[in-house]
Amino acid sequence: MGTQLNSIESVKEYLIDKGINPSFQRLKIYEYLAKTITHPTVEMIFTELAKEIPTLSKTTIYNTLNLFQNSGIVSGLTIDANEIRYDPETRVHAHFKCFKCGSIFDIPVEPSYADMVIAEEHEVKERHFYLKGTCKNCLKAIET
Amino acid sequence: MGTQLNSIESVKEYLIDKGINPSFQRLKIYEYLAKTITHPTVEMIFTELAKEIPTLSKTTIYNTLNLFQNSGIVSGLTIDANEIRYDPETRVHAHFKCFKCGSIFDIPVEPSYADMVIAEEHEVKERHFYLKGTCKNCLKAIET
DNA sequence: GTATCTGCAAAACATTTGCAATTCT
DNA sequence: AGAATTGCAAATGTTTTGCAGATAC
């Protein structure tokens, strides 16, 4: 998972292991996701990587992220309409989105948490927990 | 909340109580939401209500739903990108969306559930729990 | 008669699709 | 050469915005 992949070499091995042909663009996109904690949108990924890869197109980013999602190594977060954010962390955790500054924070969850929703007889494959409100940074800014 | 509002009169009282001017369109939109368990999209609301109100426009539905959300009587569910679904139920509960048929089910949660995510020092105002997978109806269909 | 509400048409975005050019082996 | 990948341009689909006409008190 994301956090241990600090070199291009280890990203390469990781993608191969997941059955994904490690093209230059795919490596760079996964590497960027793995080192970024902000759960970026396609726009953010594009803006950042286009500095290094001037020929990069958003279509490739969309293609690549869809491929990553289908391979189960990235999940798409639809915390708000009109933007998908991408997360290379596949363990169960929650997300907090701040109304004011728009930041998204990872929030740890109790280990037993995931089991507390009884899904009747449905077969559950994904669990998403989103909290929204005002983040501690913005609260601090208001106080003063 | 939604479930007790079975007459136009009680919807009217409810909207007035929430500080919302109960226009004809607003009454009809809220009434429809309250009696519908499928968490409809704007498209679905439009298709259904346009039968009764031929002059109705989607703009009015968007305006009205945004108004309802700002007044806190409806919440918008962004379970998937590219569609917002609307829910007049404001108590904490989870939603299950079926990959196959697209249906959304309400799922009850343990009373203590909502407190199990520690949001550090963030001020939490909304909690969304989304499960995805294959619903029991689709599972049954596959068996046979 | 003035505020508000409605709804058409256009704009704004994010995402997907078709397809041609490019790259890799 | 052949298969996979990339990326431009156009299409799609949802939500928002500008504004003129209708409605209500």
Short mmCIF file of C-alpha atoms (C1' of nucleotides) in Angstrom, two decimals:
data_model
loop_
_atom_site.label_atom_id
_atom_site.label_comp_id
_atom_site.label_asym_id
_atom_site.label_seq_id
_atom_site.Cartn_x
_atom_site.Cartn_y
_atom_site.Cartn_z
CA MET A 1 0.00 0.00 0.00
CA GLY A 2 0.95 3.53 -0.84
CA THR A 3 2.95 4.48 2.19
CA GLN A 4 5.86 2.11 1.67
CA LEU A 5 6.38 2.86 -1.98
CA ASN A 6 9.02 5.55 -1.85
CA SER A 7 11.09 4.77 -4.93
CA ILE A 8 10.14 4.45 -8.56
CA GLU A 9 11.62 0.95 -8.46
CA SER A 10 9.31 -0.26 -5.73
CA VAL A 11 6.30 1.30 -7.48
CA LYS A 12 7.31 -0.60 -10.60
CA GLU A 13 7.47 -3.89 -8.74
CA TYR A 14 4.15 -3.16 -7.08
CA LEU A 15 2.34 -2.49 -10.36
CA ILE A 16 3.81 -5.56 -12.01
CA ASP A 17 2.76 -7.62 -9.01
CA LYS A 18 -0.79 -6.36 -9.51
CA GLY A 19 -0.72 -7.31 -13.19
CA ILE A 20 -0.41 -3.75 -14.46
CA ASN A 21 2.05 -2.92 -17.23
CA PRO A 22 4.20 -0.20 -15.63
CA SER A 23 4.32 2.47 -18.29
CA PHE A 24 6.04 5.77 -17.54
CA GLN A 25 2.77 7.65 -17.07
CA ARG A 26 1.30 4.96 -14.83
CA LEU A 27 4.39 4.90 -12.66
CA LYS A 28 4.37 8.65 -12.25
CA ILE A 29 0.67 8.77 -11.48
CA TYR A 30 0.84 6.03 -8.88
CA GLU A 31 4.00 7.47 -7.37
CA TYR A 32 2.33 10.84 -7.06
CA LEU A 33 -0.76 9.37 -5.43
CA ALA A 34 1.32 7.35 -3.00
CA LYS A 35 3.27 10.32 -1.75
CA THR A 36 0.35 12.76 -1.59
CA ILE A 37 -1.90 12.79 1.45
CA THR A 38 -4.51 15.19 0.11
CA HIS A 39 -6.54 12.70 -1.96
CA PRO A 40 -6.12 14.72 -5.13
CA THR A 41 -8.59 15.15 -7.98
CA VAL A 42 -7.67 14.50 -11.61
CA GLU A 43 -7.21 18.24 -12.00
CA MET A 44 -4.66 18.36 -9.16
CA ILE A 45 -2.77 15.34 -10.46
CA PHE A 46 -2.71 16.86 -13.92
CA THR A 47 -1.51 20.28 -12.77
CA GLU A 48 1.29 18.75 -10.75
CA LEU A 49 2.53 16.10 -13.18
CA ALA A 50 2.24 18.28 -16.28
CA LYS A 51 5.21 20.23 -14.91
CA GLU A 52 7.37 17.15 -15.34
CA ILE A 53 5.53 15.59 -18.28
CA PRO A 54 4.44 18.39 -20.62
CA THR A 55 2.72 16.03 -23.06
CA LEU A 56 0.56 14.40 -20.38
CA SER A 57 -3.18 14.48 -21.02
CA LYS A 58 -6.10 14.23 -18.65
CA THR A 59 -7.46 11.36 -20.69
CA THR A 60 -4.45 9.31 -19.69
CA ILE A 61 -4.98 10.19 -16.06
CA TYR A 62 -8.61 9.12 -16.29
CA ASN A 63 -7.65 5.92 -18.11
CA THR A 64 -4.98 5.13 -15.57
CA LEU A 65 -7.10 5.81 -12.51
CA ASN A 66 -9.91 3.68 -13.87
CA LEU A 67 -7.40 0.91 -14.49
CA PHE A 68 -6.06 1.27 -10.94
CA GLN A 69 -9.57 1.15 -9.53
CA ASN A 70 -10.45 -1.96 -11.50
CA SER A 71 -7.28 -3.58 -10.21
CA GLY A 72 -8.25 -2.64 -6.68
CA ILE A 73 -5.13 -0.63 -5.83
CA VAL A 74 -6.83 2.77 -5.68
CA SER A 75 -10.27 3.77 -4.57
CA GLY A 76 -12.32 6.68 -5.82
CA LEU A 77 -13.93 8.86 -3.17
CA THR A 78 -17.12 10.65 -4.09
CA ILE A 79 -17.40 12.75 -0.98
CA ASP A 80 -18.91 15.60 -2.95
CA ALA A 81 -20.66 15.63 -6.27
CA ASN A 82 -18.65 16.95 -9.21
CA GLU A 83 -15.28 15.70 -8.06
CA ILE A 84 -13.78 12.29 -7.57
CA ARG A 85 -10.80 12.11 -5.27
CA TYR A 86 -8.37 9.24 -5.37
CA ASP A 87 -6.89 7.29 -2.49
CA PRO A 88 -4.16 4.62 -2.72
CA GLU A 89 -4.91 3.40 0.80
CA THR A 90 -7.16 0.37 0.69
CA ARG A 91 -7.45 -0.40 4.40
CA VAL A 92 -10.74 0.66 6.04
CA HIS A 93 -10.65 4.21 7.29
CA ALA A 94 -12.88 7.26 7.29
CA HIS A 95 -12.51 10.64 5.61
CA PHE A 96 -13.30 14.06 6.98
CA LYS A 97 -13.93 16.91 4.56
CA CYS A 98 -13.84 20.52 5.74
CA PHE A 99 -16.62 22.74 4.40
CA LYS A 100 -14.46 25.84 4.71
CA CYS A 101 -11.05 24.97 3.32
CA GLY A 102 -12.01 21.85 1.35
CA SER A 103 -9.24 19.71 2.85
CA ILE A 104 -9.76 16.01 3.30
CA PHE A 105 -8.26 14.23 6.31
CA ASP A 106 -7.90 10.54 6.96
CA ILE A 107 -9.58 9.47 10.17
CA PRO A 108 -8.71 6.16 11.84
CA VAL A 109 -11.62 3.92 12.76
CA GLU A 110 -12.05 1.36 15.51
CA PRO A 111 -11.20 -2.12 14.25
CA SER A 112 -14.69 -3.35 15.09
CA TYR A 113 -16.25 -0.38 13.38
CA ALA A 114 -16.66 -1.89 9.94
CA ASP A 115 -18.76 -4.70 11.34
CA MET A 116 -21.25 -2.51 13.10
CA VAL A 117 -23.42 -1.88 10.11
CA ILE A 118 -25.59 -4.89 9.52
CA ALA A 119 -26.12 -5.08 5.80
CA GLU A 120 -28.93 -7.60 6.08
CA GLU A 121 -28.40 -10.14 3.32
CA HIS A 122 -26.60 -7.86 0.92
CA GLU A 123 -23.09 -8.78 -0.13
CA VAL A 124 -20.88 -5.85 0.85
CA LYS A 125 -17.78 -5.15 -1.22
CA GLU A 126 -16.94 -1.56 -0.35
CA ARG A 127 -17.39 0.58 2.74
CA HIS A 128 -17.16 4.37 2.67
CA PHE A 129 -17.36 6.60 5.73
CA TYR A 130 -17.42 10.33 5.15
CA LEU A 131 -17.62 13.02 7.83
CA LYS A 132 -18.08 16.67 7.02
CA GLY A 133 -17.78 19.83 9.07
CA THR A 134 -15.16 22.36 10.05
CA CYS A 135 -11.60 21.14 10.49
CA LYS A 136 -9.47 21.93 13.51
CA ASN A 137 -7.31 24.37 11.54
CA CYS A 138 -10.30 26.41 10.40
CA LEU A 139 -11.78 26.31 13.91
CA LYS A 140 -8.54 27.74 15.27
CA ALA A 141 -8.60 30.49 12.65
CA ILE A 142 -12.14 31.48 13.65
CA GLU A 143 -11.29 31.72 17.36
CA THR A 144 -8.77 34.48 16.88
CA MET B 1 -39.28 13.77 9.15
CA GLY B 2 -40.51 12.40 5.87
CA THR B 3 -42.37 9.36 7.02
CA GLN B 4 -45.15 11.09 8.94
CA LEU B 5 -45.99 13.61 6.26
CA ASN B 6 -48.75 11.86 4.41
CA SER B 7 -50.97 14.75 3.41
CA ILE B 8 -50.28 17.92 1.50
CA GLU B 9 -51.54 19.84 4.52
CA SER B 10 -48.97 18.36 6.87
CA VAL B 11 -46.19 18.97 4.33
CA LYS B 12 -47.32 22.58 4.15
CA GLU B 13 -47.15 22.98 7.92
CA TYR B 14 -43.78 21.29 7.98
CA LEU B 15 -42.25 23.62 5.39
CA ILE B 16 -43.68 26.72 7.07
CA ASP B 17 -42.30 25.51 10.38
CA LYS B 18 -38.87 25.27 8.76
CA GLY B 19 -39.13 28.80 7.40
CA ILE B 20 -39.74 27.75 3.81
CA ASN B 21 -42.44 29.45 1.74
CA PRO B 22 -44.64 26.53 0.68
CA SER B 23 -45.11 27.13 -3.03
CA PHE B 24 -46.94 24.58 -5.13
CA GLN B 25 -43.76 23.18 -6.68
CA ARG B 26 -41.97 22.96 -3.33
CA LEU B 27 -44.91 21.14 -1.75
CA LYS B 28 -45.05 18.64 -4.56
CA ILE B 29 -41.30 18.04 -4.54
CA TYR B 30 -41.14 17.51 -0.81
CA GLU B 31 -44.25 15.35 -0.83
CA TYR B 32 -42.75 13.18 -3.54
CA LEU B 33 -39.46 12.81 -1.67
CA ALA B 34 -41.25 11.94 1.56
CA LYS B 35 -43.26 9.13 0.04
CA THR B 36 -40.46 7.69 -2.11
CA ILE B 37 -38.00 5.26 -0.61
CA THR B 38 -35.64 5.04 -3.56
CA HIS B 39 -33.61 8.21 -2.90
CA PRO B 40 -34.38 9.62 -6.33
CA THR B 41 -32.16 11.74 -8.53
CA VAL B 42 -33.30 15.05 -10.02
CA GLU B 43 -34.00 13.18 -13.24
CA MET B 44 -36.33 10.73 -11.48
CA ILE B 45 -38.15 13.49 -9.62
CA PHE B 46 -38.55 15.41 -12.85
CA THR B 47 -39.85 12.45 -14.85
CA GLU B 48 -42.40 11.63 -12.19
CA LEU B 49 -43.67 15.09 -11.33
CA ALA B 50 -43.73 16.37 -14.91
CA LYS B 51 -46.70 14.05 -15.45
CA GLU B 52 -48.70 16.12 -12.98
CA ILE B 53 -47.03 19.47 -13.57
CA PRO B 54 -46.27 19.79 -17.29
CA THR B 55 -44.62 23.20 -16.92
CA LEU B 56 -42.17 22.02 -14.25
CA SER B 57 -38.50 22.59 -15.02
CA LYS B 58 -35.41 20.89 -13.71
CA THR B 59 -34.04 24.26 -12.69
CA THR B 60 -36.86 24.56 -10.19
CA ILE B 61 -36.10 21.10 -8.84
CA TYR B 62 -32.44 22.01 -8.41
CA ASN B 63 -33.35 25.33 -6.80
CA THR B 64 -35.79 23.64 -4.45
CA LEU B 65 -33.49 20.82 -3.42
CA ASN B 66 -30.66 23.25 -2.73
CA LEU B 67 -33.05 25.28 -0.62
CA PHE B 68 -34.16 22.16 1.26
CA GLN B 69 -30.55 21.18 1.87
CA ASN B 70 -29.65 24.61 3.18
CA SER B 71 -32.63 24.41 5.51
CA GLY B 72 -31.46 21.01 6.70
CA ILE B 73 -34.61 19.06 5.84
CA VAL B 74 -33.09 17.04 3.02
CA SER B 75 -29.64 15.64 2.55
CA GLY B 76 -27.86 15.03 -0.70
CA LEU B 77 -26.17 11.67 -1.10
CA THR B 78 -23.14 11.50 -3.35
CA ILE B 79 -22.71 7.77 -3.31
CA ASP B 80 -21.50 7.79 -6.89
CA ALA B 81 -20.06 10.54 -8.98
CA ASN B 82 -22.34 12.05 -11.61
CA GLU B 83 -25.55 11.76 -9.62
CA ILE B 84 -26.83 13.27 -6.42
CA ARG B 85 -29.60 11.39 -4.69
CA TYR B 86 -31.89 13.05 -2.20
CA ASP B 87 -33.06 11.79 1.15
CA PRO B 88 -35.64 13.44 3.44
CA GLU B 89 -34.57 11.28 6.37
CA THR B 90 -32.24 13.19 8.65
CA ARG B 91 -31.63 10.58 11.34
CA VAL B 92 -28.30 8.73 11.18
CA HIS B 93 -28.45 5.68 8.97
CA ALA B 94 -26.36 4.02 6.29
CA HIS B 95 -26.99 3.42 2.61
CA PHE B 96 -26.27 0.37 0.54
CA LYS B 97 -25.94 0.73 -3.23
CA CYS B 98 -26.10 -2.30 -5.50
CA PHE B 99 -23.54 -2.39 -8.30
CA LYS B 100 -25.82 -4.53 -10.46
CA CYS B 101 -29.28 -2.98 -10.28
CA GLY B 102 -28.33 0.44 -8.94
CA SER B 103 -30.89 0.35 -6.12
CA ILE B 104 -30.15 2.13 -2.87
CA PHE B 105 -31.33 0.63 0.41
CA ASP B 106 -31.49 2.21 3.84
CA ILE B 107 -29.51 0.26 6.41
CA PRO B 108 -30.11 0.74 10.13
CA VAL B 109 -27.06 1.39 12.27
CA GLU B 110 -26.28 0.61 15.89
CA PRO B 111 -27.14 3.58 18.11
CA SER B 112 -23.54 3.81 19.29
CA TYR B 113 -22.24 3.60 15.75
CA ALA B 114 -22.09 7.29 15.01
CA ASP B 115 -19.75 7.89 17.93
CA MET B 116 -17.22 5.30 16.95
CA VAL B 117 -15.30 7.45 14.57
CA ILE B 118 -13.08 9.76 16.51
CA ALA B 119 -12.81 12.91 14.46
CA GLU B 120 -9.87 14.25 16.44
CA GLU B 121 -10.53 17.94 17.00
CA HIS B 122 -12.61 18.51 13.89
CA GLU B 123 -16.17 19.72 14.32
CA VAL B 124 -18.39 17.13 12.66
CA LYS B 125 -21.68 18.29 11.16
CA GLU B 126 -22.57 15.46 8.78
CA ARG B 127 -21.95 11.74 8.76
CA HIS B 128 -22.33 9.60 5.64
CA PHE B 129 -21.98 5.83 5.57
CA TYR B 130 -22.12 4.14 2.19
CA LEU B 131 -21.84 0.43 1.52
CA LYS B 132 -21.61 -0.99 -1.97
CA GLY B 133 -21.88 -4.48 -3.36
CA THR B 134 -24.54 -6.85 -4.64
CA CYS B 135 -28.01 -6.61 -3.11
CA LYS B 136 -29.93 -9.62 -1.86
CA ASN B 137 -32.36 -9.49 -4.78
CA CYS B 138 -29.57 -9.63 -7.34
CA LEU B 139 -27.83 -12.39 -5.37
CA LYS B 140 -31.03 -14.43 -5.49
CA ALA B 141 -31.30 -13.86 -9.24
CA ILE B 142 -27.75 -15.16 -9.77
CA GLU B 143 -28.35 -18.35 -7.76
CA THR B 144 -31.05 -19.58 -10.08
"C1'" DG C 1 -46.40 47.20 -6.70
"C1'" DT C 2 -42.65 45.09 -4.99
"C1'" DA C 3 -40.61 40.74 -3.40
"C1'" DT C 4 -40.20 36.23 -4.56
"C1'" DC C 5 -40.45 32.26 -7.40
"C1'" DT C 6 -40.27 29.85 -11.75
"C1'" DG C 7 -38.31 28.17 -15.93
"C1'" DC C 8 -36.00 28.69 -20.50
"C1'" DA C 9 -31.61 28.92 -22.64
"C1'" DA C 10 -26.89 29.08 -22.19
"C1'" DA C 11 -22.74 28.21 -19.61
"C1'" DA C 12 -19.72 25.60 -16.79
"C1'" DC C 13 -17.56 21.41 -15.34
"C1'" DA C 14 -16.08 16.69 -14.88
"C1'" DT C 15 -15.83 12.46 -17.19
"C1'" DT C 16 -16.17 9.34 -21.25
"C1'" DT C 17 -15.63 7.97 -25.99
"C1'" DG C 18 -13.80 7.62 -30.86
"C1'" DC C 19 -9.97 7.39 -33.15
"C1'" DA C 20 -5.43 8.46 -34.94
"C1'" DA C 21 -0.66 8.83 -33.65
"C1'" DT C 22 2.91 6.97 -30.86
"C1'" DT C 23 5.56 3.73 -28.39
"C1'" DC C 24 7.36 -0.82 -27.06
"C1'" DT C 25 8.96 -5.32 -27.95
"C1'" DA D 1 4.74 -5.77 -37.79
"C1'" DG D 2 1.44 -6.22 -33.97
"C1'" DA D 3 -0.45 -5.12 -29.56
"C1'" DA D 4 -0.86 -1.89 -26.07
"C1'" DT D 5 -0.79 2.91 -24.67
"C1'" DT D 6 -1.29 7.70 -25.16
"C1'" DG D 7 -3.62 11.96 -26.14
"C1'" DC D 8 -6.36 15.18 -28.97
"C1'" DA D 9 -10.96 16.58 -30.06
"C1'" DA D 10 -15.63 15.90 -29.65
"C1'" DA D 11 -19.53 14.15 -27.15
"C1'" DT D 12 -22.14 13.32 -22.88
"C1'" DG D 13 -24.42 14.26 -18.77
"C1'" DT D 14 -25.19 16.81 -14.57
"C1'" DT D 15 -25.51 21.02 -12.13
"C1'" DT D 16 -25.26 26.12 -12.08
"C1'" DT D 17 -26.10 30.78 -13.73
"C1'" DG D 18 -28.30 34.85 -16.08
"C1'" DC D 19 -32.26 36.76 -16.83
"C1'" DA D 20 -37.07 37.60 -18.31
"C1'" DG D 21 -41.69 36.50 -17.34
"C1'" DA D 22 -45.12 34.89 -14.02
"C1'" DT D 23 -47.03 34.71 -9.43
"C1'" DA D 24 -48.21 35.96 -4.84
"C1'" DC D 25 -49.25 38.97 -0.96
#
